[in-house]
Amino acid sequence: MLIEGGAGEWETVIGLEVHAQITAQAKLFSGAATRFGAEPNTQVSPVDAAFPGMLPVINRHCVEQAVKTGLGLDAEINLVSVFDRKNYFYPDLPAGYQISQYSQPIVGRGRVVLDMPDGSTREIGITRLHLEQDAGKSLHDQHPSHTYVDLNRAGVGLMEIVSEPDLRSAEEAGLYLRKLRSILRYLGTCDGNMEEGSLRCDANVSVRRPGHPYGTRCEIKNLNSVRYVMQAIDYEARRQIELIEEGGSVIQQTRLFDVERGITRTMRSKEEAHDYRYFPDPDLLPLVLDAGWVEELRARLPELPDAKKARFISILGLPPEDAGVLVAEKATAMYFEEAAAGRPDAKAAANWVTGDLFAALNRLGISIEQSPVSPAQLGALIDLIADGTISGRLAKDVFNEMVATGADPGAIVEQKGLRQLTDQTRIAATIDTVLAREADKVADYRAGREKLYGFFVGQIMRATQGKANPAIVNEILKKKLAP
Ligand code: ADP
Ligand code: MG
């Protein structure tokens, strides 16, 4: 997507670095717990606090999570990778270095496929994924003149996932982040919870004239929502365009996004950039993976959103838009699959989930996991429509009652007497009553006022409180109206 500057068009170039907290009970190199929201400094082992003489021991589960993520990103898995020390001083980093991976990461090149709004797809390259420790947290708001340090987060395992500079707009960056988050959730390797900081993003942004080489980039640090990532990119691209069009040039620097004002501000420029003095951590051997183990993990990978979408389209016969909406969130896909399982009409289930159910959840402000209507109950409602017990119109009322009370659809139908009327004799009798009462209109109809047909149907439905089966009504009514 091109941006119109004061003097011609510009293209935005974006590469994202995403820090994804690994879903794991224990930290990357210690046995301390990782639970979010615990009392400060209650989940800290001597390793995390960097006591002298403590040695890191790699958490096998975290390695497995990183490999699974690499496989889910269709990436190369490096059977040998190396942990390096990234040296810097900060109060929330007691060791004075972070254990990370630099020149030999555990995962190499991969890709994420974006579903574009026009129905096409676009592939975004993944440069690498490496394992590293998180730092602790400095708390500046606990005391007027002191800063406190909470080391609960120190040593928690992160996957840093770096993209190629393949993204071309804030919208694409948003699609990429949502897709990446969805893949991580399907894999169960990161909960993707941006409010709790499980997923944080640094955005690298530059601008160029279309077809020209890449421009100088700025990196915007620590964005913690998809919306902020998009806002920050938009602002930053316009800032750089204005700067260049006024005769200036972009200086490579690290910037921060000011949420209140919606602008980016300088944090540090390249001259003040850190020299991390990376070197291999002498406490850790190179990480060597067994190729057979990697293949086992590959074989046990769950079905991911792209494959699920393709299956929903080809096997269940869903339109691509429905399939896309249903697979975007793992919880939605699971709900839909359970509601549709073993039922002939997958499209009906898709319509209920994306229509009435989404509307109800929206209205209640809750997630699908908290839905008052279980997938099995929705499936049962669909069955009641399919076998003619209730009409599609009354099903809406039953559904609303299910949302309000959590009751089973069968129970609601019996209790409220909503069972559809299919008895031919009774329907015929009702039609006779209505036609006898409206004898004048019947004469008009037979004389050519065919528009009256709908009126008769309406009267019959009213006489049966909406319960008469429409197909049967039509069949009998047509016969009786025939001259
Ligand atoms: P560093 O090690 O300084 O962070 P990298 O080369 O690893 O630098 O790049 C980090 C991120 O910056 C990657 O996501 C990459 O895609 C992105 N990037 C590199 N060059 C540009 C550019 N000219 N414009 C926008 N993003 C870029
Ligand atoms: Mg970087």
XYZ file of C-alpha atoms and ligand atoms in Angstrom:
511
model
C 0.000 0.000 0.000
C 1.455 3.372 -0.999
C 1.233 6.560 1.032
C 0.780 9.877 -0.733
C 3.402 12.320 0.533
C 3.581 16.037 -0.270
C 5.780 15.092 -3.248
C 4.872 11.705 -4.727
C 4.259 8.273 -3.343
C 6.076 6.394 -0.582
C 6.146 2.779 0.470
C 6.410 1.676 4.115
C 8.751 -1.235 4.897
C 8.284 -3.074 8.181
C 9.993 -5.964 9.962
C 8.673 -7.164 13.324
C 10.556 -8.684 16.252
C 8.086 -10.508 18.500
C 8.881 -11.706 22.009
C 6.617 -14.625 22.826
C 6.615 -15.999 26.350
C 6.865 -19.779 26.243
C 3.980 -21.648 27.854
C 5.819 -23.669 30.514
C 5.519 -24.438 34.223
C 9.169 -23.553 34.911
C 11.717 -21.018 33.682
C 14.206 -21.535 30.851
C 17.181 -22.390 33.099
C 15.650 -22.888 36.556
C 12.799 -24.749 38.234
C 11.060 -21.596 39.533
C 7.388 -21.135 38.597
C 6.170 -18.779 35.869
C 2.599 -18.020 36.989
C 1.461 -14.516 36.001
C 0.337 -12.144 38.750
C 2.048 -13.886 41.691
C 3.272 -11.810 44.682
C 6.538 -10.064 43.704
C 9.726 -12.108 44.201
C 7.941 -15.322 45.187
C 8.943 -17.199 42.016
C 12.689 -16.680 42.057
C 15.368 -19.356 42.315
C 19.020 -18.613 43.183
C 19.775 -19.071 39.462
C 17.289 -16.323 38.502
C 18.715 -14.019 41.187
C 22.224 -14.795 39.853
C 23.708 -15.889 43.154
C 27.409 -16.697 42.823
C 28.164 -20.225 41.707
C 24.673 -21.026 40.436
C 24.548 -22.886 37.138
C 21.800 -22.849 34.486
C 20.148 -26.133 33.466
C 18.151 -26.053 30.236
C 14.413 -26.796 30.497
C 13.702 -29.537 27.955
C 10.052 -28.532 27.655
C 11.002 -24.994 26.590
C 13.248 -26.435 23.878
C 10.376 -28.623 22.708
C 8.072 -25.587 22.594
C 10.576 -23.644 20.465
C 10.991 -26.557 18.040
C 7.211 -26.984 17.765
C 6.865 -23.282 17.046
C 9.589 -23.500 14.393
C 7.779 -26.421 12.763
C 4.483 -24.501 12.911
C 6.178 -21.598 11.101
C 7.336 -24.032 8.413
C 10.912 -23.190 9.398
C 14.304 -24.877 9.364
C 15.177 -26.470 12.701
C 18.870 -26.158 13.504
C 20.013 -29.378 15.154
C 22.921 -27.507 16.738
C 22.415 -24.119 18.337
C 24.432 -22.062 20.803
C 23.537 -19.946 23.853
C 25.316 -16.610 24.116
C 25.580 -14.041 26.835
C 24.163 -10.653 25.905
C 25.843 -8.266 28.326
C 24.258 -5.105 29.665
C 23.649 -3.478 32.999
C 20.163 -2.914 34.295
C 18.730 -3.189 37.820
C 16.239 -5.889 36.788
C 19.031 -8.049 35.318
C 20.978 -9.334 38.331
C 23.481 -11.410 36.326
C 24.535 -8.429 34.216
C 23.798 -10.485 31.125
C 20.873 -12.203 29.480
C 21.280 -15.726 28.116
C 20.167 -15.564 24.486
C 21.092 -16.999 21.098
C 22.923 -14.875 18.566
C 24.772 -16.326 15.600
C 23.376 -19.869 15.900
C 19.650 -19.756 16.798
C 17.539 -22.883 17.274
C 15.217 -22.037 14.353
C 16.109 -20.537 10.977
C 14.079 -19.381 7.984
C 10.335 -19.941 7.894
C 7.137 -18.211 6.846
C 3.713 -16.979 7.859
C 0.900 -16.787 5.301
C -1.413 -13.779 5.535
C -5.043 -13.933 4.388
C -5.546 -10.592 2.676
C -8.937 -8.811 2.796
C -9.412 -9.338 -0.975
C -9.204 -13.128 -0.536
C -5.629 -13.484 -1.781
C -2.729 -14.709 0.357
C 0.695 -13.172 0.983
C 3.740 -14.883 2.394
C 5.889 -13.117 5.011
C 9.368 -14.492 5.633
C 10.560 -15.464 9.115
C 14.267 -14.775 9.528
C 14.812 -16.740 12.729
C 13.465 -17.766 16.106
C 15.799 -17.885 19.082
C 15.479 -18.794 22.743
C 16.301 -16.272 25.458
C 15.576 -15.347 29.054
C 13.227 -12.572 30.040
C 14.470 -9.890 32.461
C 12.832 -8.929 35.767
C 10.577 -5.924 36.149
C 11.393 -2.511 37.616
C 8.411 -1.074 39.472
C 8.496 2.719 39.445
C 5.011 3.319 40.801
C 5.278 1.719 44.264
C 7.147 4.499 46.065
C 7.563 8.256 45.405
C 11.361 8.176 45.266
C 12.405 4.529 45.011
C 12.256 1.883 42.330
C 11.490 -1.684 43.322
C 12.548 -4.776 41.445
C 10.390 -7.882 40.933
C 12.388 -10.879 39.725
C 9.412 -13.196 39.135
C 9.806 -12.708 35.381
C 13.619 -12.994 35.456
C 14.641 -16.124 33.591
C 11.230 -16.916 32.079
C 11.712 -18.481 28.632
C 11.020 -16.333 25.578
C 11.009 -17.074 21.882
C 12.113 -14.070 19.854
C 10.570 -14.395 16.411
C 12.091 -12.062 13.801
C 10.398 -11.358 10.479
C 11.987 -10.314 7.208
C 11.268 -6.705 6.180
C 8.397 -8.035 4.041
C 5.467 -6.125 5.524
C 4.267 -3.081 3.601
C 1.616 -1.384 5.750
C 0.279 -1.099 9.275
C -2.666 -3.284 8.190
C -0.319 -6.047 7.029
C 1.612 -5.808 10.294
C -1.700 -6.221 12.153
C -2.654 -9.262 10.045
C 0.805 -10.764 10.615
C 0.632 -10.342 14.384
C -2.861 -11.808 14.600
C -1.888 -14.751 12.422
C 1.292 -15.389 14.385
C -0.656 -15.224 17.652
C -3.229 -17.640 16.269
C -0.518 -20.143 15.242
C 1.126 -19.917 18.697
C -2.226 -20.561 20.372
C -3.009 -23.546 18.149
C 0.415 -24.949 18.985
C -0.033 -24.208 22.689
C 3.477 -22.759 22.837
C 2.490 -19.212 23.927
C -0.860 -17.999 25.249
C -0.565 -14.849 23.120
C -1.986 -12.681 25.887
C -0.734 -9.197 25.015
C -2.289 -7.478 28.059
C -0.258 -9.724 30.356
C 2.869 -9.154 28.260
C 3.062 -12.737 26.941
C 3.442 -11.279 23.472
C 5.411 -8.058 22.946
C 6.447 -6.523 19.685
C 9.222 -4.253 18.410
C 8.441 -2.695 15.033
C 11.216 -1.727 12.587
C 9.934 0.897 10.177
C 11.462 2.623 7.146
C 10.088 4.341 4.048
C 11.263 4.404 0.441
C 10.203 5.421 -3.037
C 8.583 2.376 -4.703
C 11.257 0.242 -6.378
C 14.153 1.947 -4.546
C 16.478 0.251 -2.007
C 15.351 0.075 1.619
C 15.626 3.289 3.627
C 17.113 3.755 7.088
C 14.897 2.199 9.751
C 13.813 3.157 13.236
C 12.870 0.555 15.799
C 9.850 1.190 18.010
C 10.168 -0.799 21.207
C 7.774 -2.733 23.401
C 4.385 -2.406 21.763
C 1.823 -4.420 23.691
C -1.308 -4.444 21.554
C -2.043 -4.973 17.877
C -3.720 -1.580 17.765
C -0.654 0.210 19.179
C 1.619 -1.584 16.698
C -0.538 -0.320 13.839
C -0.842 3.221 15.233
C 2.897 3.440 15.903
C 3.776 2.288 12.373
C 1.377 4.757 10.763
C 2.714 7.639 12.810
C 6.348 6.659 12.288
C 6.004 6.267 8.502
C 4.427 9.728 8.197
C 7.101 11.241 10.442
C 9.861 9.817 8.255
C 8.166 10.923 5.012
C 7.783 14.493 6.289
C 11.359 14.513 7.507
C 12.748 13.392 4.140
C 10.472 15.654 2.103
C 11.676 18.617 4.169
C 15.241 17.784 3.148
C 16.269 15.915 6.281
C 17.231 12.283 6.640
C 16.204 9.474 8.964
C 18.734 8.554 11.642
C 18.719 4.935 12.755
C 17.434 4.979 16.303
C 15.300 3.279 18.907
C 12.007 4.995 19.650
C 9.148 4.616 22.101
C 5.431 4.872 21.352
C 3.588 7.378 23.529
C 0.184 5.765 23.949
C -1.448 8.933 25.305
C -0.390 11.169 22.427
C -0.205 8.552 19.665
C 3.344 9.566 18.674
C 6.806 7.982 18.700
C 9.706 9.589 20.609
C 13.475 9.091 20.542
C 14.784 6.644 23.135
C 18.359 6.290 21.976
C 20.201 6.775 18.687
C 22.673 4.425 17.094
C 25.652 6.283 18.562
C 24.366 5.417 22.030
C 23.399 1.900 20.965
C 24.381 -0.924 23.252
C 27.470 -2.948 22.622
C 26.273 -6.239 24.013
C 29.652 -8.022 23.701
C 27.986 -11.325 22.823
C 30.008 -14.450 23.532
C 29.062 -18.134 23.975
C 27.914 -18.822 27.536
C 30.688 -20.937 29.088
C 28.157 -22.497 31.507
C 26.145 -24.079 28.690
C 27.092 -26.633 26.075
C 25.826 -26.202 22.529
C 22.247 -27.457 22.273
C 22.194 -30.582 20.113
C 18.837 -31.971 18.977
C 18.090 -35.475 17.845
C 16.712 -35.448 14.284
C 14.348 -38.324 15.112
C 12.907 -36.399 18.055
C 12.273 -33.374 15.816
C 10.448 -35.616 13.333
C 8.341 -37.058 16.160
C 7.316 -33.526 17.142
C 6.522 -32.743 13.509
C 4.291 -35.810 13.279
C 2.425 -34.813 16.463
C 1.833 -31.194 15.419
C -1.845 -30.187 15.688
C -3.783 -29.057 12.637
C -2.908 -25.361 12.156
C -5.245 -22.579 10.973
C -4.257 -22.665 7.267
C -4.769 -26.440 7.025
C -7.982 -26.236 9.025
C -9.332 -23.508 6.782
C -8.515 -25.544 3.671
C -10.285 -28.567 5.176
C -13.363 -26.553 6.181
C -13.614 -25.393 2.560
C -12.858 -28.654 0.761
C -14.401 -31.262 3.077
C -17.164 -29.356 4.876
C -17.992 -27.211 1.840
C -17.884 -23.896 3.732
C -17.400 -20.626 1.842
C -13.812 -19.276 2.328
C -15.012 -16.229 4.303
C -16.826 -18.414 6.858
C -13.859 -20.786 7.085
C -11.483 -17.845 7.644
C -13.600 -16.397 10.453
C -14.013 -19.780 12.149
C -10.313 -20.740 12.183
C -8.926 -17.332 13.241
C -9.192 -18.239 16.924
C -8.509 -21.767 18.077
C -11.351 -21.611 20.613
C -13.847 -20.654 17.888
C -12.659 -23.445 15.591
C -12.975 -25.983 18.411
C -16.473 -24.784 19.274
C -17.612 -24.922 15.669
C -16.162 -28.382 15.078
C -17.939 -29.772 18.116
C -21.260 -28.162 17.146
C -20.970 -29.407 13.545
C -19.580 -32.886 14.302
C -21.621 -35.700 12.768
C -24.233 -33.302 11.377
C -24.864 -33.107 7.642
C -25.211 -29.324 7.399
C -21.897 -27.706 8.407
C -23.009 -24.422 6.862
C -25.934 -24.245 9.288
C -23.546 -24.633 12.227
C -21.217 -22.006 10.713
C -24.136 -19.575 10.357
C -25.232 -20.058 13.954
C -21.695 -19.586 15.307
C -20.731 -16.535 13.233
C -24.231 -15.037 13.405
C -26.401 -15.467 16.493
C -23.701 -16.848 18.801
C -21.101 -14.144 18.022
C -23.814 -11.477 18.405
C -24.847 -12.869 21.797
C -21.248 -13.128 23.055
C -20.609 -9.601 21.849
C -23.667 -8.308 23.627
C -22.644 -10.062 26.851
C -18.994 -9.016 26.448
C -17.690 -12.554 26.997
C -15.435 -14.956 25.120
C -16.575 -18.128 23.374
C -15.021 -20.215 26.168
C -17.535 -18.567 28.528
C -20.504 -19.109 26.215
C -23.716 -19.939 28.114
C -24.644 -22.196 25.175
C -22.353 -25.213 24.859
C -21.385 -26.527 21.398
C -23.368 -29.712 22.108
C -26.472 -27.631 22.928
C -26.117 -25.591 19.738
C -25.757 -28.858 17.811
C -28.953 -30.144 19.420
C -30.774 -26.962 18.364
C -29.605 -27.485 14.784
C -30.937 -31.043 14.934
C -34.354 -29.808 16.094
C -34.559 -27.547 13.037
C -33.281 -30.249 10.684
C -35.829 -32.847 11.816
C -38.709 -30.375 11.625
C -39.423 -30.204 15.373
C -39.154 -26.405 15.297
C -39.155 -23.840 12.512
C -36.080 -21.742 11.743
C -37.900 -18.664 12.973
C -38.858 -20.110 16.344
C -35.312 -21.478 16.659
C -34.127 -17.890 17.119
C -36.405 -17.538 20.147
C -35.219 -20.879 21.510
C -31.602 -19.783 21.038
C -32.185 -16.522 22.928
C -33.751 -18.522 25.747
C -30.711 -20.827 25.746
C -28.409 -17.805 26.050
C -30.471 -16.405 28.919
C -30.909 -19.632 30.901
C -28.295 -22.107 29.663
C -31.083 -24.693 29.297
C -31.164 -27.461 26.671
C -33.114 -26.598 23.503
C -35.299 -29.728 23.790
C -36.410 -28.723 27.279
C -37.226 -25.173 26.154
C -39.265 -26.422 23.190
C -41.357 -28.736 25.427
C -41.753 -26.252 28.236
C -42.874 -23.407 25.950
C -44.859 -25.639 23.610
C -42.905 -24.489 20.584
C -42.979 -27.813 18.785
C -43.727 -27.260 15.121
C -47.191 -28.223 13.905
C -46.825 -30.868 11.172
C -50.156 -32.639 11.557
C -51.698 -32.332 8.045
C -55.298 -32.712 9.233
C -54.965 -29.967 11.856
C -53.216 -27.624 9.450
C -55.880 -28.257 6.796
C -58.597 -27.491 9.372
C -56.939 -24.216 10.335
C -56.635 -23.270 6.655
C -60.335 -24.015 6.143
C -61.264 -21.754 9.071
C -59.105 -18.889 7.765
C -60.345 -19.195 4.174
C -64.011 -19.328 5.319
C -63.496 -16.160 7.377
C -61.760 -14.378 4.460
C -64.202 -15.531 1.756
C -64.184 -12.088 0.013
C -60.408 -12.111 -0.300
C -60.456 -15.692 -1.551
C -62.780 -14.560 -4.349
C -60.446 -11.625 -5.159
C -57.478 -14.001 -5.217
C -59.187 -16.356 -7.610
C -60.091 -13.345 -9.763
C -56.360 -12.610 -10.179
C -55.136 -10.694 -7.084
C -52.326 -13.171 -6.472
C -50.573 -10.849 -4.063
C -53.114 -11.947 -1.449
C -51.330 -15.295 -1.113
C -48.898 -13.904 1.456
C -51.801 -12.491 3.446
C -53.371 -15.953 3.754
C -50.077 -17.470 4.872
C -49.716 -14.737 7.485
C -53.212 -15.386 8.835
C -52.588 -19.136 9.050
C -49.268 -18.645 10.845
C -50.917 -16.255 13.253
C -53.703 -18.768 13.943
C -51.049 -21.369 14.855
C -48.806 -18.991 16.876
C -46.135 -19.333 14.183
C -45.879 -23.069 14.707
C -47.312 -24.463 11.464
C -44.715 -26.046 9.203
C -44.419 -23.574 6.285
C -43.849 -26.253 3.639
C -47.008 -28.133 4.618
C -49.002 -24.886 4.823
C -47.929 -23.975 1.279
C -48.760 -27.357 -0.112
C -52.297 -27.495 1.307
C -53.062 -23.792 0.824
C -52.188 -23.910 -2.894
C -54.532 -26.854 -3.408
C -57.394 -25.184 -1.534
C -57.031 -21.875 -3.362
C -56.996 -23.497 -6.750
C -60.194 -22.570 -8.633
P 19.123 -5.851 14.727
O 20.005 -6.999 15.051
O 19.783 -4.532 14.814
O 17.831 -5.859 15.468
P 18.245 -7.110 12.267
O 18.990 -7.119 10.976
O 18.192 -8.379 13.028
O 18.804 -5.954 13.155
O 16.796 -6.639 11.949
C 15.835 -6.538 12.896
C 14.494 -6.301 12.222
O 14.544 -5.159 11.383
C 14.038 -7.454 11.352
O 12.685 -7.718 11.648
C 14.155 -6.912 9.937
O 13.181 -7.454 9.080
C 13.936 -5.445 10.136
N 14.545 -4.598 9.139
C 15.785 -4.676 8.626
N 15.992 -3.694 7.726
C 14.863 -2.961 7.667
C 14.458 -1.795 6.932
N 15.273 -1.164 6.105
N 13.217 -1.332 7.152
C 12.379 -1.928 8.010
N 12.699 -3.009 8.716
C 13.928 -3.534 8.558
Mg 16.648 -5.956 17.086
